[in-house]
Amino acid sequence: MQYVIIGNGVAGTHAAESIRRLDPQGVITLIAAEKDAPYCRPMISMLLEGSAGAHQLPIRGPDFYDTFKIDALGGDRVRAIDVAARAVTTAAGRRFSFDRLLIASGADPRPIKARGLHLENLFFMRTAAHVMAMLRVLPACRRALVLGGGLVGFKAAYALLRRGLAVTLLIRSGHPLSMQVDREAGAMILAALKKKGLTVRVQAEVTAFEGGATVTRAQLSDGSEIPCDLVVIGKGVLPALDFVPREAIAVDLGVVVDQHLETSAAGIFAAGDAAEAYDIARKTRWVNAIWPEAVAQGRVAGMNMAGRPTPYKGSLGRNVIRIFDLDVMTGGLVNPPPDARYTVLQHHDRRRQRYRKLVFRYDRLVGMVLVNAIEQGGVLLSLIQGEIPLRVRREALMAPSFNFRQLLPATA
Amino acid sequence: MKHPFSENTITEDGRLMLRKMEKDQVETVWERFSAQQPQCGFCEMGLSCRVCNMGPCRVDPFGEGPQQGVCGADADIIVARNLGRMIAAGAAAHSDHGRDLVEVLAAVAEGQAPGYGIGDEQKLRRVAAEFGIATQERAPAEIAADLAQAMQEDYGTRRKSLTLLARAPRKRRELWAQLGITPRGIDRETSEMMHRTHMGVDNGWQSLLLHGLRNALSDGWGGSMIATEVSDILFGTPKVTPTSVNVGVLKADQVNIVVHGHNPVVSEMLLQACQAPELIDLARARGAQGITLAGLCCTGNELLMRHGIPMAGNHLMTELVIATGAVEMMLVDYQCIMPSLGAVAACYHTRMISTSDKARFPGMTHREFHPDNARELARTLVAEAIENFSRRGEVYIPVAPAPSLGGFSVETIIEALGGSPAPLIAALKSGQIRGAVGVVGCNNPKIRHDFGHVTLTRRLIENDILVVDTGCAAIANAKAGFKVAEAIRYAGPGLREVCGALGIPPVLHMGSCVDNVRILVLAAALADALGVDISDLPIAGAAPEWYSEKAVSIGAYFVASGVTTVLGPMPPITGSLNVVKLLTEGLADLLGATFAVEPDPEKAAVLIRRHIENRRAKLGLPAVQV
Amino acid sequence: MKRVVVHPERCVGCMQCMLACATAHSQSGVLFTAVRESPQPRPRVHVGVGLYGEGFPNRCRHCDPAPCQLACLPGAISRDSASGTVLIDPERCINCASCAMACPFGVIRYHPEHHAPLGKTVAVKCDNCLARLRQGRIPACVEACKTGALTFEEADAALKRQTDAVARSVSRTAEEAPPAPGFALLTAARKSQLALKNP
């Protein structure tokens, strides 16, 4: 059996392991754009912050490919998939036949439209290489501008602030993490960031960057300008799918997959940031480009590819961040439509400095935002993922004393 | 629509003040209760023992782990010992309260207690006569001196039986003598309980429980009864007085002073000071319209009974009233005062003053009251409270006070009946009134605040059962509006007619927790009038929301006196089914009364009604099936 | 292989297991001195409250596969193959709380720990008392529990007991008294009190 895996991110890595565990003989070829060994992408912001060293990032040891008998090609990108002939061709001109193919090519940073994008010191923050490049110029920088209040922009701003730069965060919505949290938690987070010295400009966009060779300032849509010598663009990611033939493989935002992570083309699978699977909370297809989903999808895709049919229930957007003195954990559908099917419970306990918002669709939990007291958040997330009908009162999930016991049937 | 905090309390002022406390980020007793969960099952079952240092020990209720403590005590012994110590503590609290009053009586006799005097001379003479003291042509001070002396003897070790036991029906006294539980001395029985429960002394669970009953009786017919009688002698026997309850009794435009705790020796002096013209003038000079004195818990009940002083709340309200921001000063003496109050007050401008040498609290300033300095110290403190008026921040008094009626001492009830219990007896005989129940006791966060008291009381009066109440229960029922003349509309037809004719509400406020002895005295009087024992009467007791050790003692002396008593929260006895069986069944044969435990007040009402009809049938009175 | 088995119906909420666990993971191993250590040792088993005031010793199940292990960003979570114990390496842990997000039982906590670098907050959870097992002792929580809510036994033995109990319960002729009628009384009282609070 010939297995080809596009991408050596965590999805591709877990897929390769799953396949090898089930198929000791099959040939596994892994084609990766990045030269580095598989590493933990979420940790690159810690690299930028200085709280982790480069040696902590790899998720597998140097002998991983040898041990698992994987033919790994780094530094090459897949250019095309010939679905009928069942082969892929790469930028370097190589061609590989496959019986089973996994598209785990991840996502690339979404580009922005502005003048002056050719200037130096404008960065995305998607790869370890991006961060290493930032670290090289960092000593000379004083004023950072971060575009985007999503997870990337947010973590970049936090990291640069910890590095001692003056940081301005420019976001389109009213508060950071607008995709993850609701307005109340967003306000709490914004207040915490501002207290620590972050400048935040809301509802603003950059129209142009200006400077000599490197950037010295940014022009905004409202006519104002911000001096800056380092810019990080964190305006989201788009699945990296330019090589996917859309007439043969269904693609929406990501590659559309069924509950076995198989695409519309038989024997071709997709997993990770490139894939668009069913979202349990939204009840529709969605790209949840987060680490734990890449892990789960890669594992399950590998099992299915190796001939063990394993269903994947669906993905769930979720996140946990520790930011200055706040811990925030979110998941599922956080801002439901104003619809009689949904019940929202929220409570800001100012004395205990704890905020909790829970969203229910009828008798099932579908979304949550926790600020502080996050240790047992996984219990709630498992209720969302499992779509468990609740036998307890919804209010019980809000109490500080809520814990796993309350979900078990009462003893006689 | 469900209001926030309606899980915690049924009262509107409670809900609103809880919301204010949350907004102000002040911790309450309910949050601390929640943080304690789960509460240890060993202790809740009475199966943990810390009596000696060979321990601490626990017995496994599931039969596999240790079944005995290190000394060899089994579950029955451990549970009985623990219950015994609860009774001892409760009896001690009541009796010590009585002792302090006796000391004031003695000081009054010596002229060493300025501000105090003899409030009811007739009662002084009557009670003195019960103690065998000559009263003919003797000055009150002389009689008081002798009476104080005689009462102090009852506290000691020289008597064979307490003096006021004579008030109990003869049959009842004979029963006690047969069982060997006639109380001999007030302090003696408590002391002996501490002895018996020491490791290696009384290891008979029945004998421990019997002594517990004796200890409780030394409270009911001893310490508490002396407390109530001496309070009446010093401060006057309560008469029917209109009053009001809930946080709305505090006034936004007045200096508000709240008294909390138990002993009227302190609160009566505060009342005098609050009525002093020069202090009222001082209050006006500081921008207030006057001075409002309000009570919390039993000392509030004492003032309410004798003077109609309004009550700001009961046990679970004590933190909440501070959050009104309208309390210039709260003075406390002892019992049921949460040590959290100092921290709550620190969030507002309220000054907290502790007054008893026996009772210190974190965050309170200690200003000790004694009979010789009480009057002056009270005045000084009221003046200080007035100076605090200008330091008020936001004031939040979200309700109007609920009117109520108090002051139903036994003397007053007899008077309301026309001079003798005959009308009440006639109504009982005819069945217009089926029976009477004393709804007493505290609050407990285990039970929705006031829900137990109010629900039980409503069901009882609906079924033509007269309710008398004391303590926190009395405040709950007053807040619920059961103590105005119009409240007869909640009563069944028979009760409505009788109360309407007499001009009394269907629920009679009989006082503080030591005043539970008034219920005993009334029951004894009814029993004597009918020629039966107390246990034959169609009466019962109920403590739907009890928490304190004092309540255990009260429950025990009620049952020992023949009044079947239903408890709301479960006491720590489930570790021994033998003890449970004795208390809920076996005592019927021994004492003609038992305990029952039923947290649901609806079910408790049915239990009580069934018991009452059962007693009616046994007396040959018209009875119904419940 | 023996493992810790939880019998929820026996838990009385005394929290002795928590004290014993924290003490067992302290530097001194003695309760009185353990509470004064820096960092203070913390329990890895957590007695939470149920809906009726009952207790429940919530401890790591050492799941296989372990969601926390899969979720861990720096790869700090691994399995000891001999015992099946899932272990967190405090040196590798970056305190990101991804494991908390993944754990469906809520058994992980975050605090300084004397095996971790000084002052570093790390993820901490039950380690099956491997150190005690190597000394021939049983897990600390089991040793402390006097009601049999926590036992240390072969999984098969525990399963068999449960199967037998279920079989007896459906048998028409078998009569079984409740193991602790007093505890059943207390539970009934607690349930009644709680039901009254929900209008």
Coordinates of N, CA and C in Angstrom, one line a residue, chain C residues 86-166:
Chain C
V86 N -0.3 7.5 33.4 CA -0.1 8.7 32.6 C 0.6 9.7 33.4
L87 N 1.8 10.2 33.0 CA 2.6 11.0 33.8 C 2.9 12.4 33.1
I88 N 2.9 13.4 33.9 CA 3.3 14.8 33.3 C 4.7 15.1 33.8
D89 N 5.5 15.5 32.8 CA 6.9 15.9 33.1 C 6.9 17.4 33.5
P90 N 7.2 17.7 34.7 CA 7.1 19.1 35.1 C 8.2 20.0 34.4
E91 N 9.3 19.3 34.0 CA 10.3 20.1 33.3 C 9.8 20.6 31.9
R92 N 9.1 19.7 31.2 CA 8.6 20.0 29.9 C 7.4 20.9 29.8
C93 N 6.6 20.8 30.9 CA 5.3 21.4 30.9 C 5.4 22.9 30.7
I94 N 4.6 23.5 29.9 CA 4.7 25.0 29.7 C 3.4 25.7 30.3
N95 N 2.6 25.0 31.1 CA 1.5 25.6 31.7 C 0.5 26.2 30.8
C96 N 0.3 25.6 29.6 CA -0.6 26.2 28.6 C -2.1 25.8 28.9
A97 N -2.3 24.8 29.7 CA -3.7 24.3 30.1 C -4.4 23.6 29.0
S98 N -3.7 23.2 27.9 CA -4.3 22.4 26.9 C -4.9 21.1 27.4
C99 N -4.2 20.6 28.4 CA -4.6 19.3 29.0 C -6.0 19.6 29.8
A100 N -6.1 20.7 30.4 CA -7.4 21.0 31.1 C -8.5 21.1 30.1
M101 N -8.2 21.6 28.9 CA -9.2 21.7 27.9 C -9.6 20.3 27.4
A102 N -8.7 19.4 27.5 CA -8.9 18.0 26.9 C -9.5 17.1 27.9
C103 N -9.3 17.3 29.2 CA -9.6 16.3 30.2 C -11.1 16.3 30.5
P104 N -11.9 15.2 30.1 CA -13.3 15.3 30.3 C -13.7 15.1 31.8
F105 N -12.7 14.9 32.7 CA -13.1 14.6 34.1 C -12.6 15.8 35.0
G106 N -11.8 16.7 34.5 CA -11.5 17.8 35.3 C -10.6 17.5 36.4
V107 N -9.5 16.7 36.2 CA -8.7 16.2 37.3 C -7.4 16.9 37.4
I108 N -7.1 17.8 36.4 CA -5.7 18.4 36.4 C -5.8 19.8 37.1
R109 N -4.7 20.1 37.8 CA -4.6 21.4 38.5 C -3.3 22.0 38.2
Y110 N -3.1 23.3 38.5 CA -1.9 24.0 38.1 C -1.3 24.8 39.2
H111 N -0.1 24.4 39.6 CA 0.5 25.1 40.8 C 1.9 24.7 40.8
P112 N 2.7 25.5 41.6 CA 4.1 25.1 41.8 C 4.2 23.7 42.5
E113 N 5.3 23.0 42.3 CA 5.4 21.6 42.8 C 6.8 21.4 43.0
H114 N 7.1 20.6 44.1 CA 8.5 20.6 44.5 C 9.4 19.8 43.5
H115 N 8.8 19.0 42.6 CA 9.6 18.3 41.6 C 9.8 19.2 40.4
A116 N 9.1 20.3 40.3 CA 9.2 21.2 39.2 C 10.3 22.2 39.4
P117 N 10.8 22.8 38.4 CA 11.8 23.9 38.6 C 11.2 24.9 39.6
L118 N 12.0 25.5 40.4 CA 11.6 26.4 41.5 C 10.6 27.5 41.0
G119 N 9.5 27.6 41.7 CA 8.6 28.7 41.4 C 7.7 28.5 40.1
K120 N 8.0 27.4 39.3 CA 7.3 27.3 38.0 C 5.9 26.6 38.3
T121 N 4.9 27.3 37.8 CA 3.5 26.6 37.8 C 3.4 25.6 36.7
V122 N 3.1 24.4 37.1 CA 3.0 23.3 36.1 C 1.7 22.6 36.3
A123 N 1.3 21.8 35.3 CA 0.1 20.9 35.4 C 0.5 19.7 36.3
V124 N -0.5 19.4 37.2 CA -0.3 18.4 38.2 C -1.5 17.5 38.2
K125 N -1.2 16.1 38.2 CA -2.4 15.2 38.4 C -1.9 13.9 39.0
C126 N -2.8 13.1 39.3 CA -2.5 11.8 40.0 C -1.4 11.0 39.2
D127 N -0.5 10.5 40.0 CA 0.6 9.7 39.4 C 0.5 8.3 39.9
N128 N -0.7 7.8 40.3 CA -0.8 6.5 40.8 C 0.1 6.1 41.9
C129 N 0.6 7.1 42.6 CA 1.5 6.8 43.8 C 2.6 5.8 43.4
L130 N 3.2 6.0 42.2 CA 4.2 5.0 41.7 C 5.4 4.9 42.7
A131 N 5.7 6.0 43.3 CA 6.9 6.0 44.3 C 6.5 5.1 45.5
R132 N 5.3 5.2 46.0 CA 4.8 4.3 47.1 C 4.7 2.9 46.7
L133 N 4.2 2.6 45.4 CA 4.1 1.3 44.9 C 5.4 0.6 44.9
R134 N 6.4 1.4 44.5 CA 7.8 0.8 44.4 C 8.3 0.4 45.8
Q135 N 7.8 1.1 46.8 CA 8.2 0.7 48.2 C 7.3 -0.4 48.8
G136 N 6.4 -0.9 47.9 CA 5.5 -2.0 48.4 C 4.3 -1.5 49.2
R137 N 4.1 -0.2 49.1 CA 2.9 0.4 49.8 C 1.8 0.6 48.8
I138 N 0.6 0.9 49.3 CA -0.6 1.1 48.4 C -0.8 2.6 48.3
P139 N -1.5 3.0 47.2 CA -1.7 4.5 47.0 C -2.3 5.1 48.3
A140 N -1.9 6.4 48.5 CA -2.2 7.1 49.8 C -3.7 7.3 49.9
C141 N -4.4 7.6 48.8 CA -5.8 7.8 49.0 C -6.5 6.6 49.4
V142 N -6.1 5.4 48.9 CA -6.8 4.2 49.3 C -6.5 3.9 50.8
E143 N -5.3 4.1 51.2 CA -4.9 3.9 52.6 C -5.8 4.7 53.5
A144 N -6.1 5.9 53.1 CA -6.8 6.8 54.0 C -8.3 6.5 54.1
C145 N -8.8 5.9 53.0 CA -10.3 5.8 52.9 C -10.8 4.7 53.8
K146 N -11.7 5.1 54.7 CA -12.2 4.1 55.7 C -13.6 3.6 55.3
T147 N -14.2 4.1 54.3 CA -15.5 3.6 53.9 C -15.5 2.6 52.7
G148 N -14.3 2.5 52.2 CA -14.2 1.6 51.0 C -14.6 2.3 49.7
A149 N -14.6 3.6 49.7 CA -14.9 4.3 48.5 C -13.8 4.2 47.5
L150 N -12.6 4.0 48.0 CA -11.4 3.9 47.1 C -10.7 2.6 47.5
T151 N -10.6 1.7 46.6 CA -10.0 0.4 46.9 C -8.8 0.2 45.9
F152 N -7.9 -0.7 46.2 CA -6.8 -1.0 45.4 C -6.9 -2.5 45.1
E153 N -7.3 -2.8 43.9 CA -7.6 -4.2 43.6 C -7.5 -4.5 42.1
E154 N -7.5 -5.8 41.8 CA -7.5 -6.2 40.4 C -8.8 -5.7 39.8
A155 N -8.8 -5.1 38.6 CA -10.0 -4.6 38.0 C -11.0 -5.7 37.8
D156 N -10.5 -6.9 37.5 CA -11.4 -8.1 37.4 C -12.2 -8.4 38.6
A157 N -11.5 -8.3 39.8 CA -12.2 -8.6 41.1 C -13.3 -7.5 41.3
A158 N -13.0 -6.3 41.0 CA -14.0 -5.2 41.3 C -15.2 -5.4 40.3
L159 N -14.9 -5.8 39.1 CA -16.0 -6.0 38.1 C -16.8 -7.1 38.5
K160 N -16.2 -8.2 39.0 CA -17.0 -9.4 39.4 C -17.9 -9.0 40.5
R161 N -17.4 -8.3 41.5 CA -18.3 -7.9 42.6 C -19.5 -7.1 42.2
Q162 N -19.2 -6.2 41.2 CA -20.3 -5.4 40.7 C -21.3 -6.2 40.0
T163 N -20.8 -7.2 39.1 CA -21.7 -8.0 38.4 C -22.5 -8.9 39.3
D164 N -21.9 -9.4 40.4 CA -22.7 -10.2 41.3 C -23.8 -9.4 42.0
A165 N -23.4 -8.1 42.3 CA -24.4 -7.3 43.0 C -25.6 -7.0 42.0
V166 N -25.3 -6.7 40.8 CA -26.4 -6.5 39.8 C -27.2 -7.8 39.7

